Amino acid sequence: MVKVSALFTSILLLAASVTSKTVFTGETIDGFRVATHIDVTDLPSNSLTKVFVRMPKNQIGQNWHVPVMIAKGAEDGKRLFLNSGIHGDGLNGIRVVQKVMNDLDTSKMNGVVVGIPGANVNGMLNNKRRFVSMSGSGSLTDLNQYFPGDVEELDDVYQFVGILWDNVISNNNFTAAVDFQTQATGNSACLNVNADVSVNYVKRMVDISGADVVVTKSTDADTGALDDNLAAKGVAAFTYVLANPRVFDNEAIQRGYEFSQRLIADLAIQTSGSRYASPANYVNSDTLVTDTVDTFYANSGGFVETHVELLDSVKKDQVLATMYDPHGDVVEVFKASNAGKVMELLSDPLREPGALIASVAVSA
C-alpha cells in the first residue's frame, strides 16, 4: 500500500510538471487562486495575476503554498523573473519583489515580469534559513543547492524545488532573472552580486546593478544554485545579496527596487511612465569587480571582536578580527591576505569552528 501511494503521488507530481498551460485547482487561499502550473502565455494581457502555487504536502498532509505574482503587458516582449526568499531568513528581497510587482503599470508594458515574494515558506514559518524536514529527528536543507529538483524523487526537498523549477521557472522561457538573497543569520554583508559575465546580457545587468561588490564566476549547474541552473539554460541570471538577514533594511530594499526598475526599463518591458526608463547613462563608479574573495572562518570556538566595518578598504596583513577565549585571552588573530574591500562580516560575536569571520573582495 505504501509503495502504491508513493507511486500515485509521483505520477500526480509528474503530470503537473508536464502540463503546458496554467492549471488552477479551483481552490482559493485568502481570496487568491491556487495553481499547480503557471504558463504566462495563457494569462490575460494587461493584467497582474496573484496566485499561490501548490507545493508538496507536509508531515500532517497539508500542502505548502508559494506566492507568485505575474505582470503581463499589453503587448509581447521579453520576460523577467525575480525570485526572493530562497532562504527563510532572506527577507529584503521579498519586499523588493512585492514593491516592484505592485508598482508595474501593465498597460504600459511589453512582455512579462514574474515574481516570487518568498520561495522558502517552510523556512520562514520555522524561523530558519534552511528548509526544515521533520522526518526522523529532522534535518535542515539549503534549497539553493538542489535546483533543478526532481518531482519524481521521494524526498520533500527535491519535490519542493522540482515543482518550482518545472511549473514556474524553467517552463516560462525567461530572458533574464535575478535571485535576491541576503547573508545568513549571524552575519552581515554589503550589497554584492555573484555573476557569470560570459553569459549573454549578464555583463549589462552587472553594469546597472548598483552593487557595492561584484564577484565574477563560472556557471556550474552542479552547485544546485538557482542562478547557475538558469544560466546553464542560457538565461541571463545572477544572485544579488541584499545585505543583512531577518530585517527589512530600507536602504537595501530601495537599492534592489531601483535596480529592478532599471532592469525592466533596459529590457524594454516598461515602455513608459517610469522614472527609471533611461538606464543607459547609469554608472556606479564605486563598484568593485573581482574574481577573488578571501574568506576567513573560525578554526576554534570563541568570542570574536571585529576591527573593521563593511566596505572598509583594507591592506594586506591588516587585522580584521580577534578571537578570545572565555577569560579574554587571545585565541586567534585574523589578518587580510590581500588588499581589498570588506564584503562580509560576522554580526554575532559567538563563533563556532567553521563559522564565518569575514570576507574580503580582493582588489585588482
CSV table of C-alpha atoms in Angstrom, one decimal:
chain,number,residue,atom,x,y,z
A,1,MET,CA,0.0,0.0,0.0
A,2,VAL,CA,2.8,2.4,0.8
A,3,LYS,CA,4.5,1.7,-2.5
A,4,VAL,CA,1.3,2.2,-4.4
A,5,SER,CA,0.6,5.5,-2.6
A,6,ALA,CA,4.1,6.8,-3.2
A,7,LEU,CA,3.9,5.9,-6.9
A,8,PHE,CA,0.5,7.6,-7.2
A,9,THR,CA,1.9,10.8,-5.7
A,10,SER,CA,4.8,10.7,-8.1
A,11,ILE,CA,2.5,10.3,-11.0
A,12,LEU,CA,0.4,13.3,-9.9
A,13,LEU,CA,3.5,15.4,-9.5
A,14,LEU,CA,4.9,14.3,-12.8
A,15,ALA,CA,1.6,15.0,-14.6
A,16,ALA,CA,1.6,18.5,-13.2
A,17,SER,CA,5.2,19.1,-14.3
A,18,VAL,CA,4.5,18.3,-17.9
A,19,THR,CA,1.3,20.4,-18.2
A,20,SER,CA,1.7,23.1,-20.8
A,21,LYS,CA,-1.0,25.5,-19.7
A,22,THR,CA,-1.8,27.3,-16.4
A,23,VAL,CA,-3.8,25.0,-14.2
A,24,PHE,CA,-5.9,26.3,-11.4
A,25,THR,CA,-7.2,23.8,-8.7
A,26,GLY,CA,-10.5,25.7,-8.1
A,27,GLU,CA,-9.3,26.4,-4.5
A,28,THR,CA,-8.5,29.8,-3.0
A,29,ILE,CA,-6.4,31.0,-0.1
A,30,ASP,CA,-7.3,34.4,1.3
A,31,GLY,CA,-9.1,35.1,-1.9
A,32,PHE,CA,-6.2,34.2,-4.2
A,33,ARG,CA,-6.5,31.3,-6.6
A,34,VAL,CA,-4.3,28.2,-6.2
A,35,ALA,CA,-2.5,26.8,-9.2
A,36,THR,CA,-0.3,23.8,-9.9
A,37,HIS,CA,1.3,25.1,-13.0
A,38,ILE,CA,1.9,28.6,-14.4
A,39,ASP,CA,2.2,29.3,-18.1
A,40,VAL,CA,2.4,33.0,-18.8
A,41,THR,CA,1.3,32.6,-22.4
A,42,ASP,CA,-2.3,31.9,-21.5
A,43,LEU,CA,-2.7,34.5,-18.8
A,44,PRO,CA,-4.6,37.6,-19.8
A,45,SER,CA,-2.7,40.6,-21.3
A,46,ASN,CA,-2.6,43.9,-19.3
A,47,SER,CA,-3.0,42.1,-16.0
A,48,LEU,CA,-1.4,41.4,-12.7
A,49,THR,CA,-2.2,37.9,-11.5
A,50,LYS,CA,-1.6,36.9,-7.9
A,51,VAL,CA,-1.7,33.2,-7.0
A,52,PHE,CA,-0.5,30.6,-4.7
A,53,VAL,CA,1.3,27.6,-6.3
A,54,ARG,CA,0.6,24.3,-4.6
A,55,MET,CA,3.7,22.5,-3.3
A,56,PRO,CA,4.2,19.1,-1.8
A,57,LYS,CA,2.4,18.1,1.4
A,58,ASN,CA,4.0,18.3,4.8
A,59,GLN,CA,4.0,15.7,7.5
A,60,ILE,CA,0.4,16.4,8.5
A,61,GLY,CA,-0.9,16.0,5.0
A,62,GLN,CA,-1.3,19.7,4.1
A,63,ASN,CA,0.2,21.4,1.1
A,64,TRP,CA,2.8,24.1,1.3
A,65,HIS,CA,1.8,27.1,-1.0
A,66,VAL,CA,4.2,29.6,-2.5
A,67,PRO,CA,3.0,33.1,-3.6
A,68,VAL,CA,3.6,34.0,-7.2
A,69,MET,CA,2.9,37.3,-9.0
A,70,ILE,CA,2.7,37.6,-12.8
A,71,ALA,CA,2.6,41.0,-14.5
A,72,LYS,CA,1.7,40.7,-18.2
A,73,GLY,CA,1.9,43.6,-20.5
A,74,ALA,CA,-0.5,44.7,-23.2
A,75,GLU,CA,2.0,43.5,-25.9
A,76,ASP,CA,4.5,40.7,-26.1
A,77,GLY,CA,8.1,41.3,-25.2
A,78,LYS,CA,10.9,40.0,-23.0
A,79,ARG,CA,10.4,38.0,-19.8
A,80,LEU,CA,12.0,38.7,-16.4
A,81,PHE,CA,11.9,36.5,-13.4
A,82,LEU,CA,12.5,38.0,-9.9
A,83,ASN,CA,13.0,35.5,-7.1
A,84,SER,CA,13.3,36.1,-3.3
A,85,GLY,CA,13.3,34.3,0.0
A,86,ILE,CA,15.0,31.0,-1.2
A,87,HIS,CA,16.4,31.2,2.3
A,88,GLY,CA,13.9,31.7,5.1
A,89,ASP,CA,16.0,34.5,6.7
A,90,GLY,CA,16.5,36.4,3.5
A,91,LEU,CA,13.7,39.0,3.8
A,92,ASN,CA,14.9,42.1,2.0
A,93,GLY,CA,14.3,40.6,-1.5
A,94,ILE,CA,10.7,39.7,-0.6
A,95,ARG,CA,9.9,43.4,0.0
A,96,VAL,CA,11.7,44.3,-3.3
A,97,VAL,CA,9.6,41.9,-5.3
A,98,GLN,CA,6.4,42.9,-3.6
A,99,LYS,CA,7.0,46.6,-4.4
A,100,VAL,CA,8.2,46.1,-7.9
A,101,MET,CA,5.3,43.9,-8.9
A,102,ASN,CA,2.7,46.1,-7.4
A,103,ASP,CA,4.1,49.2,-8.9
A,104,LEU,CA,4.2,47.9,-12.5
A,105,ASP,CA,1.7,49.5,-14.9
A,106,THR,CA,0.8,46.6,-17.2
A,107,SER,CA,-1.0,48.8,-19.7
A,108,LYS,CA,2.4,50.3,-20.5
A,109,MET,CA,4.3,47.0,-20.5
A,110,ASN,CA,5.7,44.9,-23.3
A,111,GLY,CA,6.4,41.4,-22.0
A,112,VAL,CA,6.2,39.7,-18.6
A,113,VAL,CA,7.6,40.0,-15.1
A,114,VAL,CA,7.1,37.1,-12.8
A,115,GLY,CA,8.0,37.5,-9.1
A,116,ILE,CA,8.1,35.1,-6.2
A,117,PRO,CA,7.9,37.1,-3.0
A,118,GLY,CA,9.2,34.4,-0.6
A,119,ALA,CA,10.0,31.0,-2.1
A,120,ASN,CA,11.0,29.2,1.1
A,121,VAL,CA,7.7,29.5,3.0
A,122,ASN,CA,8.8,26.5,5.1
A,123,GLY,CA,12.0,28.2,6.3
A,124,MET,CA,10.2,31.4,7.1
A,125,LEU,CA,7.4,29.7,9.0
A,126,ASN,CA,10.1,27.8,11.1
A,127,ASN,CA,12.3,30.9,11.5
A,128,LYS,CA,15.1,29.1,9.8
A,129,ARG,CA,17.3,29.9,6.9
A,130,ARG,CA,17.1,26.4,5.5
A,131,PHE,CA,14.1,24.1,4.6
A,132,VAL,CA,13.0,22.1,7.7
A,133,SER,CA,12.2,18.4,7.1
A,134,MET,CA,10.6,16.7,10.1
A,135,SER,CA,11.1,13.1,9.2
A,136,GLY,CA,13.0,11.1,11.8
A,137,SER,CA,15.0,13.5,14.0
A,138,GLY,CA,14.6,16.3,11.4
A,139,SER,CA,17.0,17.9,9.1
A,140,LEU,CA,17.8,21.4,7.6
A,141,THR,CA,18.5,21.8,3.9
A,142,ASP,CA,19.7,24.7,1.7
A,143,LEU,CA,17.2,24.8,-1.1
A,144,ASN,CA,19.7,26.7,-3.2
A,145,GLN,CA,21.8,23.6,-3.5
A,146,TYR,CA,19.1,21.4,-5.0
A,147,PHE,CA,18.0,23.0,-8.3
A,148,PRO,CA,16.6,21.8,-10.6
A,149,GLY,CA,15.0,19.4,-8.1
A,150,ASP,CA,13.1,16.3,-9.1
A,151,VAL,CA,9.3,15.9,-8.7
A,152,GLU,CA,9.7,12.1,-9.0
A,153,GLU,CA,12.1,11.8,-6.1
A,154,LEU,CA,10.5,10.6,-2.9
A,155,ASP,CA,12.0,13.5,-0.9
A,156,ASP,CA,10.3,16.7,0.2
A,157,VAL,CA,13.2,19.0,-0.7
A,158,TYR,CA,13.6,17.6,-4.2
A,159,GLN,CA,9.9,17.7,-4.8
A,160,PHE,CA,9.6,21.3,-3.5
A,161,VAL,CA,12.4,22.6,-5.7
A,162,GLY,CA,11.3,20.5,-8.6
A,163,ILE,CA,7.8,21.9,-8.6
A,164,LEU,CA,9.1,25.5,-8.5
A,165,TRP,CA,11.5,24.7,-11.3
A,166,ASP,CA,9.2,22.7,-13.6
A,167,ASN,CA,6.0,24.6,-13.0
A,168,VAL,CA,7.0,28.2,-12.6
A,169,ILE,CA,10.6,28.8,-13.6
A,170,SER,CA,12.1,26.7,-16.4
A,171,ASN,CA,9.0,26.4,-18.5
A,172,ASN,CA,8.4,30.2,-19.0
A,173,ASN,CA,11.4,31.0,-21.2
A,174,PHE,CA,12.7,33.9,-19.2
A,175,THR,CA,15.1,36.4,-20.9
A,176,ALA,CA,16.7,37.4,-17.6
A,177,ALA,CA,16.4,36.5,-13.9
A,178,VAL,CA,17.6,37.8,-10.5
A,179,ASP,CA,17.7,35.8,-7.3
A,180,PHE,CA,17.6,38.2,-4.4
A,181,GLN,CA,19.2,36.8,-1.2
A,182,THR,CA,20.8,38.1,2.0
A,183,GLN,CA,23.7,37.0,4.1
A,184,ALA,CA,22.9,34.2,6.7
A,185,THR,CA,21.8,34.8,10.2
A,186,GLY,CA,24.6,35.9,12.5
A,187,ASN,CA,26.5,37.6,9.6
A,188,SER,CA,26.3,40.9,7.6
A,189,ALA,CA,27.2,41.9,4.1
A,190,CYS,CA,27.4,44.8,1.7
A,191,LEU,CA,25.2,44.6,-1.4
A,192,ASN,CA,27.0,42.2,-3.7
A,193,VAL,CA,26.4,40.3,-6.9
A,194,ASN,CA,27.6,36.9,-8.0
A,195,ALA,CA,27.6,36.6,-11.7
A,196,ASP,CA,28.9,34.8,-14.8
A,197,VAL,CA,29.6,37.8,-17.1
A,198,SER,CA,30.3,35.4,-20.0
A,199,VAL,CA,26.6,34.7,-20.3
A,200,ASN,CA,24.9,36.9,-22.8
A,201,TYR,CA,23.4,40.2,-21.2
A,202,VAL,CA,24.7,39.4,-17.7
A,203,LYS,CA,27.5,42.0,-18.0
A,204,ARG,CA,24.9,44.6,-18.8
A,205,MET,CA,22.9,43.6,-15.7
A,206,VAL,CA,26.1,43.9,-13.6
A,207,ASP,CA,26.7,47.4,-15.0
A,208,ILE,CA,23.3,48.6,-13.9
A,209,SER,CA,23.1,46.6,-10.6
A,210,GLY,CA,24.3,49.4,-8.3
A,211,ALA,CA,26.1,46.7,-6.2
A,212,ASP,CA,29.0,47.6,-3.9
A,213,VAL,CA,30.9,44.5,-5.0
A,214,VAL,CA,30.5,42.2,-8.0
A,215,VAL,CA,32.1,38.7,-7.8
A,216,THR,CA,32.6,37.1,-11.2
A,217,LYS,CA,32.3,33.3,-11.5
A,218,SER,CA,31.8,30.5,-14.0
A,219,THR,CA,28.5,28.8,-14.3
A,220,ASP,CA,28.3,25.4,-12.7
A,221,ALA,CA,24.8,23.8,-12.6
A,222,ASP,CA,26.1,21.1,-10.4
A,223,THR,CA,26.2,23.6,-7.5
A,224,GLY,CA,22.4,23.3,-7.4
A,225,ALA,CA,22.1,27.1,-7.3
A,226,LEU,CA,19.1,28.7,-9.0
A,227,ASP,CA,21.2,31.3,-10.9
A,228,ASP,CA,23.6,28.7,-12.1
A,229,ASN,CA,20.9,26.4,-13.4
A,230,LEU,CA,19.2,29.3,-15.2
A,231,ALA,CA,22.5,30.5,-16.7
A,232,ALA,CA,23.1,26.9,-17.9
A,233,LYS,CA,19.9,27.2,-19.9
A,234,GLY,CA,21.1,30.4,-21.4
A,235,VAL,CA,19.1,32.8,-19.2
A,236,ALA,CA,20.9,35.9,-18.1
A,237,ALA,CA,20.8,35.3,-14.4
A,238,PHE,CA,22.7,36.3,-11.2
A,239,THR,CA,22.4,36.3,-7.5
A,240,TYR,CA,22.0,39.7,-5.7
A,241,VAL,CA,22.8,39.7,-2.0
A,242,LEU,CA,20.8,42.5,-0.4
A,243,ALA,CA,22.8,43.0,2.8
A,244,ASN,CA,21.6,41.5,6.1
A,245,PRO,CA,19.2,38.8,7.2
A,246,ARG,CA,16.0,38.9,9.3
A,247,VAL,CA,15.3,42.6,8.7
A,248,PHE,CA,13.7,44.9,6.3
A,249,ASP,CA,16.6,47.2,5.6
A,250,ASN,CA,15.1,50.2,3.8
A,251,GLU,CA,18.3,51.2,2.1
A,252,ALA,CA,19.0,47.7,0.7
A,253,ILE,CA,15.3,47.3,-0.3
A,254,GLN,CA,15.3,50.7,-2.1
A,255,ARG,CA,18.5,49.9,-4.0
A,256,GLY,CA,17.2,46.5,-5.0
A,257,TYR,CA,14.0,48.1,-6.1
A,258,GLU,CA,15.8,50.8,-8.2
A,259,PHE,CA,18.0,48.1,-9.9
A,260,SER,CA,14.9,46.1,-10.7
A,261,GLN,CA,13.2,49.1,-12.3
A,262,ARG,CA,16.4,49.9,-14.3
A,263,LEU,CA,16.5,46.3,-15.5
A,264,ILE,CA,12.8,46.4,-16.5
A,265,ALA,CA,13.5,49.6,-18.5
A,266,ASP,CA,16.6,48.2,-20.0
A,267,LEU,CA,14.8,45.1,-21.2
A,268,ALA,CA,12.1,47.5,-22.7
A,269,ILE,CA,9.4,45.8,-20.7
A,270,GLN,CA,8.2,49.0,-19.1
A,271,THR,CA,7.7,51.2,-22.2
A,272,SER,CA,6.8,54.5,-20.5
A,273,GLY,CA,5.7,56.0,-17.2
A,274,SER,CA,8.8,55.0,-15.3
A,275,ARG,CA,11.4,57.5,-14.0
A,276,TYR,CA,14.0,54.6,-14.5
A,277,ALA,CA,13.3,54.5,-18.2
A,278,SER,CA,16.8,55.7,-19.2
A,279,PRO,CA,19.4,53.4,-17.5
A,280,ALA,CA,21.9,53.8,-20.4
A,281,ASN,CA,23.7,56.6,-18.6
A,282,TYR,CA,23.7,54.8,-15.2
A,283,VAL,CA,27.1,54.5,-13.6
A,284,ASN,CA,28.2,53.3,-10.2
A,285,SER,CA,31.9,54.1,-10.1
A,286,ASP,CA,32.2,52.7,-6.6
A,287,THR,CA,31.5,49.1,-7.6
A,288,LEU,CA,34.5,46.8,-7.0
A,289,VAL,CA,34.5,44.0,-9.6
A,290,THR,CA,36.7,41.0,-8.7
A,291,ASP,CA,37.1,37.3,-9.3
A,292,THR,CA,38.8,36.7,-6.0
A,293,VAL,CA,37.3,36.7,-2.5
A,294,ASP,CA,39.4,35.8,0.6
A,295,THR,CA,37.1,34.3,3.2
A,296,PHE,CA,38.1,33.6,6.8
A,297,TYR,CA,36.4,31.1,9.1
A,298,ALA,CA,36.8,30.3,12.7
A,299,ASN,CA,39.3,27.5,13.4
A,300,SER,CA,38.1,27.2,17.0
A,301,GLY,CA,35.2,28.4,19.1
A,302,GLY,CA,35.2,31.6,21.0
A,303,PHE,CA,34.3,35.3,21.2
A,304,VAL,CA,35.2,37.5,18.2
A,305,GLU,CA,35.8,41.2,18.1
A,306,THR,CA,35.9,42.9,14.7
A,307,HIS,CA,38.2,45.7,13.9
A,308,VAL,CA,36.8,46.8,10.5
A,309,GLU,CA,33.5,47.7,9.0
A,310,LEU,CA,31.7,46.6,5.9
A,311,LEU,CA,33.2,48.2,2.8
A,312,ASP,CA,36.3,49.3,4.6
A,313,SER,CA,39.3,49.3,2.3
A,314,VAL,CA,42.0,47.1,3.9
A,315,LYS,CA,45.6,46.4,3.3
A,316,LYS,CA,47.4,43.1,3.2
A,317,ASP,CA,48.1,41.9,6.8
A,318,GLN,CA,45.6,44.4,8.3
A,319,VAL,CA,43.9,42.9,11.4
A,320,LEU,CA,40.2,42.1,10.6
A,321,ALA,CA,39.2,40.4,13.8
A,322,THR,CA,40.4,38.8,17.0
A,323,MET,CA,39.0,35.7,18.8
A,324,TYR,CA,39.2,35.5,22.6
A,325,ASP,CA,38.6,32.6,25.0
A,326,PRO,CA,36.1,32.8,27.9
A,327,HIS,CA,38.8,34.6,30.1
A,328,GLY,CA,39.6,37.2,27.4
A,329,ASP,CA,42.9,35.7,26.2
A,330,VAL,CA,43.7,35.8,22.5
A,331,VAL,CA,43.0,32.6,20.6
A,332,GLU,CA,43.5,33.8,17.1
A,333,VAL,CA,44.0,37.0,15.1
A,334,PHE,CA,42.6,37.2,11.6
A,335,LYS,CA,44.5,39.3,9.1
A,336,ALA,CA,43.8,40.2,5.5
A,337,SER,CA,45.7,38.1,3.0
A,338,ASN,CA,45.4,40.7,0.2
A,339,ALA,CA,44.3,44.3,-0.2
A,340,GLY,CA,40.6,44.8,-0.9
A,341,LYS,CA,37.2,45.7,0.5
A,342,VAL,CA,35.4,44.1,3.4
A,343,MET,CA,32.4,42.3,1.8
A,344,GLU,CA,31.1,40.2,4.7
A,345,LEU,CA,31.5,40.2,8.5
A,346,LEU,CA,30.1,38.3,11.4
A,347,SER,CA,27.4,40.1,13.4
A,348,ASP,CA,27.1,37.6,16.2
A,349,PRO,CA,30.4,37.5,18.1
A,350,LEU,CA,29.9,34.0,19.4
A,351,ARG,CA,31.6,31.8,16.8
A,352,GLU,CA,31.9,28.0,16.4
A,353,PRO,CA,34.5,26.2,14.3
A,354,GLY,CA,33.8,26.8,10.7
A,355,ALA,CA,31.7,30.0,11.3
A,356,LEU,CA,32.3,33.0,9.1
A,357,ILE,CA,34.6,35.7,10.4
A,358,ALA,CA,35.0,38.0,7.4
A,359,SER,CA,35.5,38.0,3.7
A,360,VAL,CA,37.5,40.5,1.6
A,361,ALA,CA,36.8,41.2,-2.0
A,362,VAL,CA,40.3,41.4,-3.4
A,363,SER,CA,41.3,44.5,-5.4
A,364,ALA,CA,42.7,44.0,-8.9
